[in-house]
CSV table of C-alpha atoms and ligand atoms in Angstrom, one decimal:
chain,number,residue,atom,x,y,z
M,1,UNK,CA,4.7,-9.3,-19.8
M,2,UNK,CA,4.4,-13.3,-20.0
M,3,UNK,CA,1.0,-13.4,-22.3
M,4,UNK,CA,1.5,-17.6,-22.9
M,5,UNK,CA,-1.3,-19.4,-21.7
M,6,UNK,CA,-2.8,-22.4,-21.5
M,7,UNK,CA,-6.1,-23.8,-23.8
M,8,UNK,CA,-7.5,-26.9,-23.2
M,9,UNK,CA,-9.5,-29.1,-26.0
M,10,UNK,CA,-12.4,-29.5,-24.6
M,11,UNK,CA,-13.3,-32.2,-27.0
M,12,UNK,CA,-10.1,-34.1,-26.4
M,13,UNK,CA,-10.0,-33.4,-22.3
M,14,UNK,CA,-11.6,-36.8,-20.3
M,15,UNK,CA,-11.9,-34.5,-17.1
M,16,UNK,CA,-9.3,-36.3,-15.0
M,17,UNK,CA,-8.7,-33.1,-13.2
M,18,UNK,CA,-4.7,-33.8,-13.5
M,19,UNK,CA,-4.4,-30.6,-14.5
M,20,UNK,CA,-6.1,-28.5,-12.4
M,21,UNK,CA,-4.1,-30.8,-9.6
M,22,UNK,CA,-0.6,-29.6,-11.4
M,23,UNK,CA,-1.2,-26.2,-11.5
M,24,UNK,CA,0.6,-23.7,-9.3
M,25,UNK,CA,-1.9,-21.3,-9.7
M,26,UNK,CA,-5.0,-22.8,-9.5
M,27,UNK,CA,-6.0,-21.2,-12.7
M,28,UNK,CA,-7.5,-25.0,-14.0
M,29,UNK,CA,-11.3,-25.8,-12.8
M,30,UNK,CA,-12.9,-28.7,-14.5
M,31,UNK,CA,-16.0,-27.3,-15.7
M,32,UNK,CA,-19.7,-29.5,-14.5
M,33,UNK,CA,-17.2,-32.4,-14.2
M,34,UNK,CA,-17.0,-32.2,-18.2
M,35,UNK,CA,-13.8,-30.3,-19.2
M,36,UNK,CA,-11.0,-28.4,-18.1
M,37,UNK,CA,-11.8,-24.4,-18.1
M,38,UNK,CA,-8.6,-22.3,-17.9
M,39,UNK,CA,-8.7,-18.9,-15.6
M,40,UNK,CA,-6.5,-16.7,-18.3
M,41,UNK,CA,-6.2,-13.9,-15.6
M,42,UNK,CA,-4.2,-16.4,-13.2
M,43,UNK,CA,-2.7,-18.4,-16.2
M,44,UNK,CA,1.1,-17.7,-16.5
M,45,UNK,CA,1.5,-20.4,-19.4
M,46,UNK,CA,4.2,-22.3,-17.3
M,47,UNK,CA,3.1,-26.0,-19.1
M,48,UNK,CA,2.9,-28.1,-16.4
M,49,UNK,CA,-0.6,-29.0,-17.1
M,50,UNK,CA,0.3,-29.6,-20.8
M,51,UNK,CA,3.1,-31.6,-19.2
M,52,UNK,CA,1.1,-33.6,-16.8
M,53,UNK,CA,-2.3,-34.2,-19.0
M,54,UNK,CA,-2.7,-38.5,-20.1
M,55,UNK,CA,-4.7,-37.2,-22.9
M,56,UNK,CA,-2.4,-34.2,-24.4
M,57,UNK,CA,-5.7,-32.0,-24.9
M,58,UNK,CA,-3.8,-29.0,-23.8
M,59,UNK,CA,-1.9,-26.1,-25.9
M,60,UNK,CA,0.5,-23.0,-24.7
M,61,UNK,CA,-0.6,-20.5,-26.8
M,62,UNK,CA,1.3,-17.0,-26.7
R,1,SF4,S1,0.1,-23.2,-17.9
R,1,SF4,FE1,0.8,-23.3,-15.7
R,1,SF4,S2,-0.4,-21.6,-14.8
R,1,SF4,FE2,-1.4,-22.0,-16.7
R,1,SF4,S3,-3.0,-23.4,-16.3
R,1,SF4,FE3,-1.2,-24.6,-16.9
R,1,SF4,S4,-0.2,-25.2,-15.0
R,1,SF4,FE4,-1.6,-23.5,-14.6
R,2,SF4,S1,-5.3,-33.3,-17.5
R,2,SF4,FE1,-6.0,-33.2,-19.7
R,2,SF4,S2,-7.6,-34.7,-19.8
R,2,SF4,FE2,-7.3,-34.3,-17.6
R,2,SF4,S3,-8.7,-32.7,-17.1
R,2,SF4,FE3,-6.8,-31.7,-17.6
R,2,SF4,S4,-7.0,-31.2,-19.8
R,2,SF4,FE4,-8.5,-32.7,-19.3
């Protein structure tokens, strides 16, 4: 089983919601409109948000 997943930096993220945009399983919310909040149980660590974020605040961790 695929345990990689996504962790954003919350003190890094600038809440441009690219990420949650990218994701194929809408696993990304952007918390009070302040950070990005990853939803491990949809998560499949696929990188696109890492990919896709301007501010590189997000990690695949396994
Ligand atoms: S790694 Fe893939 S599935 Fe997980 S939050 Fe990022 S885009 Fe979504
Ligand atoms: S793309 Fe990056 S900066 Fe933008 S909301 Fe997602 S984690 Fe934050």
């Amino acid at each position: 089983m695929n345990k990689r997943k996504a962790v954003p930096d919350k003190s890094i993220c600038v809440a441009c919601g690219v990420c949650a945009l990218q994701c194929p399983r809408k696993a990304i919310s952007i918390h009070k409109g302040c950070f990005a909040v990853v939803d491990n149980e949809k998560c499949v660590g696929c990188g696109l948000c890492k990919k896709a974020c301007p501010a590189d605040a997000i990690v695949i961790e396994s």
